[in-house]
Amino acid sequence: MAVMRKRIETKPNPLPLPTIRRYPIYMRAIKAKMAGGDLNISSAVLAEELGLDPVLTRKDFAMAGIQGTPRRGYPAKELCEAMNRALGWDNATDAALIGVGSLGRALLGYSGFEEQNLSIPVAFDANAALIGETFRGVKIRPMSDLNRIIKSLKVKVAILTVPSIAAQSCADQLVAAGIKGIWNFAPIQLNVPRGVKVQNMDLAQSLAVLSHQVAVGD
C-alpha cells in the first residue's frame, strides 16, 4: 500500500537548468561504477565517457558542494548523496497522479521513482469504471474528491497524464487545490498562475529529434 512519508523540509540552492539535467546522468553512471566496485570517481574519466567537458563536470560537482582530491577523484557515494541533496531528492516528495490510463498505470508501476524519493500515494480519474479500483497499492479516486484529498494530504506535486482536451481543466483544479508543481504529459501548453511550476514531457518533441537524427545520418 502506498503511504505518505514524513517530510524533512530543507531547501536546496538554485542550480542552472543544464546542471540539473546532467545530475541524473552523472548519478546513473556513478552508480554503475559503484556496482562494479569503484569507490572513487575521476571527473575527467566520467566526462569522457559521457561526452562532456571535464571542466564543466568539475563545475557541476562543485555546485553540489563537494570537491575532489588529486589522483583520487571524488568519493562516489558522497558525490551521489551531494547531488541528491542539491536536487532536493533527499526529501520525500509525494505526488498525485491524474489520469490512470495506460501511461498513468505505467508510472504507478515504475519502481525507479524510489531512487528519486518520489511516492504516488493517491490517483484520480474521471472514468467511473475505474473509481474504487486499487492499482499498485494506490486507490483510484473520483475527480470530485481531488480538492479535498490533495489539501488533506498536503500534496504539492501532480503528475498529469490525461488527454489534451481535459488537461487545462485538470490543471485548474490542481492549482485550486494548492498544487505547486505539475509534471505534464499531455501534449498541450498549460496556463497556470505565477508561482506554479510546469515541466512538460513532450514525447512528440523527443521523437522529432530522433527522427531527424536518423534521417540525416552521421
PDB file of C-alpha atoms in Angstrom:
ATOM      1  CA  MET A   1       0.000   0.000   0.000  1.00  0.00           C
ATOM      2  CA  ALA A   2       1.291   3.469  -0.884  1.00  0.00           C
ATOM      3  CA  VAL A   3       1.760   5.635   2.179  1.00  0.00           C
ATOM      4  CA  MET A   4       2.629   9.247   2.858  1.00  0.00           C
ATOM      5  CA  ARG A   5       6.168   9.809   4.106  1.00  0.00           C
ATOM      6  CA  LYS A   6       7.276  12.313   6.693  1.00  0.00           C
ATOM      7  CA  ARG A   7       8.967  15.277   5.035  1.00  0.00           C
ATOM      8  CA  ILE A   8      12.141  16.901   6.300  1.00  0.00           C
ATOM      9  CA  GLU A   9      11.937  20.455   4.974  1.00  0.00           C
ATOM     10  CA  THR A  10      15.324  21.537   3.623  1.00  0.00           C
ATOM     11  CA  LYS A  11      15.598  23.855   0.652  1.00  0.00           C
ATOM     12  CA  PRO A  12      18.433  23.326  -1.864  1.00  0.00           C
ATOM     13  CA  ASN A  13      20.211  26.243  -3.527  1.00  0.00           C
ATOM     14  CA  PRO A  14      19.119  27.177  -7.069  1.00  0.00           C
ATOM     15  CA  LEU A  15      21.046  25.420  -9.851  1.00  0.00           C
ATOM     16  CA  PRO A  16      21.350  26.214 -13.582  1.00  0.00           C
ATOM     17  CA  LEU A  17      18.875  24.152 -15.596  1.00  0.00           C
ATOM     18  CA  PRO A  18      21.578  22.399 -17.685  1.00  0.00           C
ATOM     19  CA  THR A  19      23.311  21.301 -14.472  1.00  0.00           C
ATOM     20  CA  ILE A  20      20.035  19.939 -13.094  1.00  0.00           C
ATOM     21  CA  ARG A  21      19.555  17.907 -16.271  1.00  0.00           C
ATOM     22  CA  ARG A  22      23.076  16.486 -16.096  1.00  0.00           C
ATOM     23  CA  TYR A  23      22.924  15.373 -12.454  1.00  0.00           C
ATOM     24  CA  PRO A  24      20.723  12.290 -13.072  1.00  0.00           C
ATOM     25  CA  ILE A  25      23.022  11.300 -15.963  1.00  0.00           C
ATOM     26  CA  TYR A  26      26.054  11.564 -13.694  1.00  0.00           C
ATOM     27  CA  MET A  27      24.369   9.585 -10.948  1.00  0.00           C
ATOM     28  CA  ARG A  28      23.347   6.721 -13.223  1.00  0.00           C
ATOM     29  CA  ALA A  29      26.921   6.426 -14.491  1.00  0.00           C
ATOM     30  CA  ILE A  30      28.420   6.689 -10.993  1.00  0.00           C
ATOM     31  CA  LYS A  31      26.057   4.065  -9.557  1.00  0.00           C
ATOM     32  CA  ALA A  32      27.014   1.705 -12.382  1.00  0.00           C
ATOM     33  CA  LYS A  33      30.668   2.197 -11.444  1.00  0.00           C
ATOM     34  CA  MET A  34      29.892   1.651  -7.762  1.00  0.00           C
ATOM     35  CA  ALA A  35      28.147  -1.607  -8.659  1.00  0.00           C
ATOM     36  CA  GLY A  36      31.403  -2.637 -10.337  1.00  0.00           C
ATOM     37  CA  GLY A  37      33.375  -1.926  -7.179  1.00  0.00           C
ATOM     38  CA  ASP A  38      34.637   1.619  -7.815  1.00  0.00           C
ATOM     39  CA  LEU A  39      34.754   3.721  -4.638  1.00  0.00           C
ATOM     40  CA  ASN A  40      36.213   6.857  -6.215  1.00  0.00           C
ATOM     41  CA  ILE A  41      35.293   8.679  -9.403  1.00  0.00           C
ATOM     42  CA  SER A  42      37.560  10.603 -11.767  1.00  0.00           C
ATOM     43  CA  SER A  43      35.709  13.607 -13.175  1.00  0.00           C
ATOM     44  CA  ALA A  44      37.898  13.507 -16.295  1.00  0.00           C
ATOM     45  CA  VAL A  45      37.175   9.833 -16.986  1.00  0.00           C
ATOM     46  CA  LEU A  46      33.464  10.247 -16.268  1.00  0.00           C
ATOM     47  CA  ALA A  47      33.228  13.314 -18.506  1.00  0.00           C
ATOM     48  CA  GLU A  48      34.959  11.485 -21.364  1.00  0.00           C
ATOM     49  CA  GLU A  49      32.605   8.511 -21.046  1.00  0.00           C
ATOM     50  CA  LEU A  50      29.588  10.830 -21.141  1.00  0.00           C
ATOM     51  CA  GLY A  51      30.934  13.040 -23.934  1.00  0.00           C
ATOM     52  CA  LEU A  52      31.194  16.120 -21.709  1.00  0.00           C
ATOM     53  CA  ASP A  53      33.844  18.739 -20.984  1.00  0.00           C
ATOM     54  CA  PRO A  54      35.807  17.738 -17.828  1.00  0.00           C
ATOM     55  CA  VAL A  55      35.915  21.378 -16.679  1.00  0.00           C
ATOM     56  CA  LEU A  56      32.121  21.552 -16.926  1.00  0.00           C
ATOM     57  CA  THR A  57      31.770  18.306 -14.983  1.00  0.00           C
ATOM     58  CA  ARG A  58      34.013  19.595 -12.175  1.00  0.00           C
ATOM     59  CA  LYS A  59      31.962  22.802 -12.024  1.00  0.00           C
ATOM     60  CA  ASP A  60      28.759  20.760 -11.826  1.00  0.00           C
ATOM     61  CA  PHE A  61      30.165  18.740  -8.937  1.00  0.00           C
ATOM     62  CA  ALA A  62      31.330  21.911  -7.157  1.00  0.00           C
ATOM     63  CA  MET A  63      27.780  23.279  -7.337  1.00  0.00           C
ATOM     64  CA  ALA A  64      26.691  20.236  -5.341  1.00  0.00           C
ATOM     65  CA  GLY A  65      29.132  21.320  -2.629  1.00  0.00           C
ATOM     66  CA  ILE A  66      31.732  18.585  -2.996  1.00  0.00           C
ATOM     67  CA  GLN A  67      35.379  18.781  -4.042  1.00  0.00           C
ATOM     68  CA  GLY A  68      37.632  16.050  -5.372  1.00  0.00           C
ATOM     69  CA  THR A  69      41.237  15.336  -4.420  1.00  0.00           C
ATOM     70  CA  PRO A  70      44.217  14.958  -6.791  1.00  0.00           C
ATOM     71  CA  ARG A  71      44.770  11.395  -8.082  1.00  0.00           C
ATOM     72  CA  ARG A  72      41.869  10.053  -6.004  1.00  0.00           C
ATOM     73  CA  GLY A  73      38.994  11.936  -7.558  1.00  0.00           C
ATOM     74  CA  TYR A  74      35.634  12.087  -5.797  1.00  0.00           C
ATOM     75  CA  PRO A  75      34.216   9.620  -3.264  1.00  0.00           C
ATOM     76  CA  ALA A  76      31.435   8.005  -5.308  1.00  0.00           C
ATOM     77  CA  LYS A  77      28.850   7.563  -2.550  1.00  0.00           C
ATOM     78  CA  GLU A  78      29.324  11.078  -1.165  1.00  0.00           C
ATOM     79  CA  LEU A  79      29.161  12.540  -4.663  1.00  0.00           C
ATOM     80  CA  CYS A  80      25.796  10.900  -5.368  1.00  0.00           C
ATOM     81  CA  GLU A  81      24.479  11.996  -1.978  1.00  0.00           C
ATOM     82  CA  ALA A  82      25.600  15.579  -2.647  1.00  0.00           C
ATOM     83  CA  MET A  83      23.798  15.676  -5.999  1.00  0.00           C
ATOM     84  CA  ASN A  84      20.711  14.141  -4.392  1.00  0.00           C
ATOM     85  CA  ARG A  85      20.670  16.944  -1.820  1.00  0.00           C
ATOM     86  CA  ALA A  86      21.224  19.588  -4.484  1.00  0.00           C
ATOM     87  CA  LEU A  87      18.220  18.268  -6.442  1.00  0.00           C
ATOM     88  CA  GLY A  88      16.080  18.028  -3.323  1.00  0.00           C
ATOM     89  CA  TRP A  89      15.816  14.265  -3.710  1.00  0.00           C
ATOM     90  CA  ASP A  90      16.912  13.739  -0.112  1.00  0.00           C
ATOM     91  CA  ASN A  91      13.449  14.998   0.869  1.00  0.00           C
ATOM     92  CA  ALA A  92      10.467  12.692   0.445  1.00  0.00           C
ATOM     93  CA  THR A  93       8.094  14.024  -2.231  1.00  0.00           C
ATOM     94  CA  ASP A  94       4.512  12.841  -2.584  1.00  0.00           C
ATOM     95  CA  ALA A  95       2.725  13.316  -5.900  1.00  0.00           C
ATOM     96  CA  ALA A  96      -0.875  12.922  -7.014  1.00  0.00           C
ATOM     97  CA  LEU A  97      -1.462  11.128 -10.324  1.00  0.00           C
ATOM     98  CA  ILE A  98      -4.254  12.486 -12.523  1.00  0.00           C
ATOM     99  CA  GLY A  99      -5.328  10.047 -15.215  1.00  0.00           C
ATOM    100  CA  VAL A 100      -4.998   6.298 -14.699  1.00  0.00           C
ATOM    101  CA  GLY A 101      -4.933   5.139 -18.299  1.00  0.00           C
ATOM    102  CA  SER A 102      -2.096   3.169 -19.882  1.00  0.00           C
ATOM    103  CA  LEU A 103       0.536   5.841 -19.227  1.00  0.00           C
ATOM    104  CA  GLY A 104      -0.709   6.558 -15.726  1.00  0.00           C
ATOM    105  CA  ARG A 105      -0.603   2.888 -14.807  1.00  0.00           C
ATOM    106  CA  ALA A 106       2.886   2.559 -16.228  1.00  0.00           C
ATOM    107  CA  LEU A 107       4.037   5.414 -13.998  1.00  0.00           C
ATOM    108  CA  LEU A 108       2.357   3.868 -10.963  1.00  0.00           C
ATOM    109  CA  GLY A 109       4.320   0.707 -11.647  1.00  0.00           C
ATOM    110  CA  TYR A 110       7.653   2.434 -12.209  1.00  0.00           C
ATOM    111  CA  SER A 111       9.978   1.414  -9.370  1.00  0.00           C
ATOM    112  CA  GLY A 112      12.642   3.940 -10.378  1.00  0.00           C
ATOM    113  CA  PHE A 113      10.789   6.740  -8.581  1.00  0.00           C
ATOM    114  CA  GLU A 114      12.048   5.282  -5.313  1.00  0.00           C
ATOM    115  CA  GLU A 115      15.578   6.391  -6.219  1.00  0.00           C
ATOM    116  CA  GLN A 116      14.310   9.964  -6.507  1.00  0.00           C
ATOM    117  CA  ASN A 117      12.429   9.659  -3.193  1.00  0.00           C
ATOM    118  CA  LEU A 118       9.107  10.128  -5.011  1.00  0.00           C
ATOM    119  CA  SER A 119       5.926   8.369  -3.925  1.00  0.00           C
ATOM    120  CA  ILE A 120       2.458   8.409  -5.509  1.00  0.00           C
ATOM    121  CA  PRO A 121       0.013   7.851  -2.628  1.00  0.00           C
ATOM    122  CA  VAL A 122      -3.152   8.884  -4.485  1.00  0.00           C
ATOM    123  CA  ALA A 123      -4.557   8.774  -8.033  1.00  0.00           C
ATOM    124  CA  PHE A 124      -7.609  10.332  -9.661  1.00  0.00           C
ATOM    125  CA  ASP A 125      -9.598   9.577 -12.804  1.00  0.00           C
ATOM    126  CA  ALA A 126     -12.823  10.743 -14.448  1.00  0.00           C
ATOM    127  CA  ASN A 127     -13.746   7.232 -15.634  1.00  0.00           C
ATOM    128  CA  ALA A 128     -16.425   5.912 -13.290  1.00  0.00           C
ATOM    129  CA  ALA A 129     -15.456   2.323 -14.155  1.00  0.00           C
ATOM    130  CA  LEU A 130     -12.039   2.847 -12.547  1.00  0.00           C
ATOM    131  CA  ILE A 131     -13.173   4.539  -9.350  1.00  0.00           C
ATOM    132  CA  GLY A 132     -12.508   2.425  -6.277  1.00  0.00           C
ATOM    133  CA  GLU A 133     -10.016   0.146  -8.036  1.00  0.00           C
ATOM    134  CA  THR A 134      -6.592  -0.300  -6.490  1.00  0.00           C
ATOM    135  CA  PHE A 135      -3.516  -0.455  -8.709  1.00  0.00           C
ATOM    136  CA  ARG A 136      -0.024  -0.993  -7.302  1.00  0.00           C
ATOM    137  CA  GLY A 137      -1.389  -0.255  -3.852  1.00  0.00           C
ATOM    138  CA  VAL A 138      -2.919   3.074  -4.893  1.00  0.00           C
ATOM    139  CA  LYS A 139      -6.688   3.538  -4.730  1.00  0.00           C
ATOM    140  CA  ILE A 140      -8.224   5.422  -7.657  1.00  0.00           C
ATOM    141  CA  ARG A 141     -10.411   8.321  -6.535  1.00  0.00           C
ATOM    142  CA  PRO A 142     -13.023  10.386  -8.402  1.00  0.00           C
ATOM    143  CA  MET A 143     -12.079  13.848  -9.624  1.00  0.00           C
ATOM    144  CA  SER A 144     -14.774  15.276  -7.369  1.00  0.00           C
ATOM    145  CA  ASP A 145     -12.609  14.292  -4.379  1.00  0.00           C
ATOM    146  CA  LEU A 146      -9.436  15.880  -5.740  1.00  0.00           C
ATOM    147  CA  ASN A 147      -9.572  19.208  -3.912  1.00  0.00           C
ATOM    148  CA  ARG A 148     -10.395  17.702  -0.539  1.00  0.00           C
ATOM    149  CA  ILE A 149      -7.868  14.850  -0.668  1.00  0.00           C
ATOM    150  CA  ILE A 150      -4.951  16.868  -2.022  1.00  0.00           C
ATOM    151  CA  LYS A 151      -5.466  19.511   0.636  1.00  0.00           C
ATOM    152  CA  SER A 152      -5.790  16.926   3.400  1.00  0.00           C
ATOM    153  CA  LEU A 153      -2.637  15.075   2.287  1.00  0.00           C
ATOM    154  CA  LYS A 154      -0.776  18.365   1.676  1.00  0.00           C
ATOM    155  CA  VAL A 155       0.470  17.122  -1.682  1.00  0.00           C
ATOM    156  CA  LYS A 156       2.261  19.830  -3.681  1.00  0.00           C
ATOM    157  CA  VAL A 157       3.197  17.949  -6.885  1.00  0.00           C
ATOM    158  CA  ALA A 158       0.907  16.407  -9.510  1.00  0.00           C
ATOM    159  CA  ILE A 159       1.567  14.132 -12.481  1.00  0.00           C
ATOM    160  CA  LEU A 160      -0.866  14.860 -15.309  1.00  0.00           C
ATOM    161  CA  THR A 161      -1.489  12.010 -17.778  1.00  0.00           C
ATOM    162  CA  VAL A 162      -4.872  12.922 -19.249  1.00  0.00           C
ATOM    163  CA  PRO A 163      -5.942  13.651 -22.859  1.00  0.00           C
ATOM    164  CA  SER A 164      -5.148  17.183 -24.021  1.00  0.00           C
ATOM    165  CA  ILE A 165      -8.834  18.121 -24.093  1.00  0.00           C
ATOM    166  CA  ALA A 166      -9.050  17.584 -20.328  1.00  0.00           C
ATOM    167  CA  ALA A 167      -5.609  18.830 -19.314  1.00  0.00           C
ATOM    168  CA  GLN A 168      -6.334  22.531 -18.697  1.00  0.00           C
ATOM    169  CA  SER A 169      -9.446  21.799 -16.660  1.00  0.00           C
ATOM    170  CA  CYS A 170      -7.487  19.325 -14.534  1.00  0.00           C
ATOM    171  CA  ALA A 171      -4.669  21.841 -14.115  1.00  0.00           C
ATOM    172  CA  ASP A 172      -7.162  24.450 -12.898  1.00  0.00           C
ATOM    173  CA  GLN A 173      -8.465  22.003 -10.284  1.00  0.00           C
ATOM    174  CA  LEU A 174      -4.932  21.162  -9.186  1.00  0.00           C
ATOM    175  CA  VAL A 175      -3.989  24.811  -8.766  1.00  0.00           C
ATOM    176  CA  ALA A 176      -7.164  25.455  -6.758  1.00  0.00           C
ATOM    177  CA  ALA A 177      -6.209  22.529  -4.501  1.00  0.00           C
ATOM    178  CA  GLY A 178      -2.805  24.065  -3.775  1.00  0.00           C
ATOM    179  CA  ILE A 179      -0.557  22.125  -6.171  1.00  0.00           C
ATOM    180  CA  LYS A 180       2.717  23.987  -6.819  1.00  0.00           C
ATOM    181  CA  GLY A 181       4.291  21.767  -9.469  1.00  0.00           C
ATOM    182  CA  ILE A 182       2.798  19.849 -12.421  1.00  0.00           C
ATOM    183  CA  TRP A 183       4.633  17.179 -14.418  1.00  0.00           C
ATOM    184  CA  ASN A 184       2.611  17.430 -17.618  1.00  0.00           C
ATOM    185  CA  PHE A 185       2.466  14.521 -20.068  1.00  0.00           C
ATOM    186  CA  ALA A 186      -0.459  15.991 -22.032  1.00  0.00           C
ATOM    187  CA  PRO A 187       0.505  17.480 -25.432  1.00  0.00           C
ATOM    188  CA  ILE A 188      -0.770  20.946 -24.555  1.00  0.00           C
ATOM    189  CA  GLN A 189       0.638  24.154 -23.077  1.00  0.00           C
ATOM    190  CA  LEU A 190      -0.960  24.731 -19.678  1.00  0.00           C
ATOM    191  CA  ASN A 191      -1.942  28.158 -18.389  1.00  0.00           C
ATOM    192  CA  VAL A 192      -1.128  28.386 -14.693  1.00  0.00           C
ATOM    193  CA  PRO A 193      -0.584  31.272 -12.257  1.00  0.00           C
ATOM    194  CA  ARG A 194       2.851  32.653 -11.468  1.00  0.00           C
ATOM    195  CA  GLY A 195       4.441  30.507  -8.780  1.00  0.00           C
ATOM    196  CA  VAL A 196       3.093  27.220 -10.151  1.00  0.00           C
ATOM    197  CA  LYS A 197       5.817  25.303 -11.993  1.00  0.00           C
ATOM    198  CA  VAL A 198       5.096  23.107 -15.033  1.00  0.00           C
ATOM    199  CA  GLN A 199       7.518  20.592 -16.531  1.00  0.00           C
ATOM    200  CA  ASN A 200       6.299  19.368 -19.917  1.00  0.00           C
ATOM    201  CA  MET A 201       7.127  15.872 -21.152  1.00  0.00           C
ATOM    202  CA  ASP A 202       6.656  16.321 -24.890  1.00  0.00           C
ATOM    203  CA  LEU A 203       7.004  12.881 -26.482  1.00  0.00           C
ATOM    204  CA  ALA A 204       6.486  14.322 -29.962  1.00  0.00           C
ATOM    205  CA  GLN A 205       9.447  16.656 -29.440  1.00  0.00           C
ATOM    206  CA  SER A 206      11.752  13.792 -28.477  1.00  0.00           C
ATOM    207  CA  LEU A 207      10.535  11.719 -31.421  1.00  0.00           C
ATOM    208  CA  ALA A 208      11.096  14.653 -33.788  1.00  0.00           C
ATOM    209  CA  VAL A 209      14.727  14.968 -32.666  1.00  0.00           C
ATOM    210  CA  LEU A 210      15.325  11.227 -33.030  1.00  0.00           C
ATOM    211  CA  SER A 211      13.616  11.021 -36.428  1.00  0.00           C
ATOM    212  CA  HIS A 212      15.673  13.930 -37.752  1.00  0.00           C
ATOM    213  CA  GLN A 213      18.941  12.454 -36.471  1.00  0.00           C
ATOM    214  CA  VAL A 214      18.170   9.110 -38.106  1.00  0.00           C
ATOM    215  CA  ALA A 215      17.142  10.816 -41.351  1.00  0.00           C
ATOM    216  CA  VAL A 216      20.327  12.886 -41.699  1.00  0.00           C
ATOM    217  CA  GLY A 217      22.613  10.053 -40.609  1.00  0.00           C
ATOM    218  CA  ASP A 218      26.163  10.634 -39.337  1.00  0.00           C
TER     219      ASP A 218
END
